[in-house]
mmCIF file of C-alpha atoms in Angstrom:
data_model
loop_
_atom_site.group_PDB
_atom_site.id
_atom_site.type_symbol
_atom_site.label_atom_id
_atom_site.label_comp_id
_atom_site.label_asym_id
_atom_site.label_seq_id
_atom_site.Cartn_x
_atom_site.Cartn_y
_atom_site.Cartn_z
ATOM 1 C CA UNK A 268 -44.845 65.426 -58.593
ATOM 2 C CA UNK A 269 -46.010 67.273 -55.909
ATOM 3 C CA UNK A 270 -46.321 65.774 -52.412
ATOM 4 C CA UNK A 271 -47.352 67.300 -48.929
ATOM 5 C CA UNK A 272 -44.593 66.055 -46.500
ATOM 6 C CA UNK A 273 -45.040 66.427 -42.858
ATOM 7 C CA UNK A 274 -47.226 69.419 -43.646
ATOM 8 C CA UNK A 275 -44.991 70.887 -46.253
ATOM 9 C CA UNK A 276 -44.866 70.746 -49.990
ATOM 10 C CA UNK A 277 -42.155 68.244 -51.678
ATOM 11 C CA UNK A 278 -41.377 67.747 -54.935
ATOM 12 C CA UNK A 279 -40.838 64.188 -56.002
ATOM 13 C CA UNK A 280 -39.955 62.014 -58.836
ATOM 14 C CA UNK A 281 -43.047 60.639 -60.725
ATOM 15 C CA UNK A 282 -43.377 57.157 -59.525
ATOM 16 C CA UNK A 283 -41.502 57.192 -56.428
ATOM 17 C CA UNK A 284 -42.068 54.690 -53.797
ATOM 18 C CA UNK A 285 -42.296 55.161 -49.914
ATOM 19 C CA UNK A 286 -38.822 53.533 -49.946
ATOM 20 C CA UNK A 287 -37.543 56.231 -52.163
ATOM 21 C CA UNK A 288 -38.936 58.957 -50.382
ATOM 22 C CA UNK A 289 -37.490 57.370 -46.964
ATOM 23 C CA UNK A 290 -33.837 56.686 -49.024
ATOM 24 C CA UNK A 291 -34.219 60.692 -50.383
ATOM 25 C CA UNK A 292 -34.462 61.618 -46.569
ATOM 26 C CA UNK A 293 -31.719 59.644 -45.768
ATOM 27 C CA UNK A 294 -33.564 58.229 -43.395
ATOM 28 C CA UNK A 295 -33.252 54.509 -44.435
ATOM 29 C CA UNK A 296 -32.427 51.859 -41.664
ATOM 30 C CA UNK A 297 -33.916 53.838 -39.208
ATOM 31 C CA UNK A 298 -37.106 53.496 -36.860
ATOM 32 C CA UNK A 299 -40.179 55.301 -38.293
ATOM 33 C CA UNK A 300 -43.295 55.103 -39.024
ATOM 34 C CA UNK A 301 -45.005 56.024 -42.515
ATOM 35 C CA UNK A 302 -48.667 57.508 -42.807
ATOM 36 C CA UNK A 303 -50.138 57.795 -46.146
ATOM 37 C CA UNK A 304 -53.387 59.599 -46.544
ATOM 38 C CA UNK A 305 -54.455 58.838 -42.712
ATOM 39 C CA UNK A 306 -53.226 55.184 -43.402
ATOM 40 C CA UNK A 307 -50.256 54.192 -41.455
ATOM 41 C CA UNK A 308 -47.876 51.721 -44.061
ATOM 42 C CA UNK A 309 -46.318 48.559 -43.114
ATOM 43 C CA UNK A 310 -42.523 48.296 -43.167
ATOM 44 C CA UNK A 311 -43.078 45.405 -45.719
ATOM 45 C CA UNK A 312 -44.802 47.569 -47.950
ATOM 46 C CA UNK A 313 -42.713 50.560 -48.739
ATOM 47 C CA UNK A 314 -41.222 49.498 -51.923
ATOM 48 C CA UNK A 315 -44.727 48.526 -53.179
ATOM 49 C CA UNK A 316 -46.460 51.430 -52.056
ATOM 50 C CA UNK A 317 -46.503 54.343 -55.079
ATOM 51 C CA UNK A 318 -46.762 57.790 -54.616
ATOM 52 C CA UNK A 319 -48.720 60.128 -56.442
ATOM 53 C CA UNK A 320 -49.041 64.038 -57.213
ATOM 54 C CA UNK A 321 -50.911 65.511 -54.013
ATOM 55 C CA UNK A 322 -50.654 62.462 -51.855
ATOM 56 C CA UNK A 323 -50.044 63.335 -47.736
ATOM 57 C CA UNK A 324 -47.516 61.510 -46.034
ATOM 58 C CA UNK A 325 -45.999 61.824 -42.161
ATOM 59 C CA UNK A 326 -43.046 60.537 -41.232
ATOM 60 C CA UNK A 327 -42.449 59.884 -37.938
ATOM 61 C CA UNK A 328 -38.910 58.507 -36.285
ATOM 62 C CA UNK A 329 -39.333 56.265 -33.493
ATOM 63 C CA UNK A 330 -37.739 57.326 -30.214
ATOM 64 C CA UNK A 331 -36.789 55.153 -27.343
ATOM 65 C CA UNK A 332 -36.919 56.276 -23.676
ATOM 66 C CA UNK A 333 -37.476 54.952 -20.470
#
C-alpha cells in the first residue's frame, strides 16, 4: 500500500501498524509524536492503529532544549 509520509509517498506492507511503520524507520524507542489523518495517536495505540492505502501520517521526533 501506498501511504503519504511526512508529505511524501511510501510504500507499505498491507496491514501495517503505526508500530511497524515507526520500527521500519528505525525510529522505535524514541520521542515522537504520530498524526494520522489530522489525528494525533496515542503512544498506547500504535500497535492497534492499522494503516491503510492513501492514509497521511507525520511523524514528528521530540526535541528537548532549554
Amino acid at each position: 500500500m501506498r501511504i503519504q509520509l511526512n508529505g511524501e509517498p511510501f510504500e507499505l506492507d498491507d496491514g501495517a501498524s503505526i508500530a511497524d511503520l515507526i520500527a521500519r524507520l528505525d525510529l522505535s524507542g524514541r520521542r515522537l509524536a504520530v498524526e494520522l489523518n489530522l489525528e494525533i495517536v496515542p503512544r498506547s495505540q500504535h500497535a492497534a492503529t492499522i494503516l491503510s492505502d492513501g492514509d497521511r501520517v507525520e511523524v514528528v521526533h521530540a526535541i528537548g532544549g532549554g
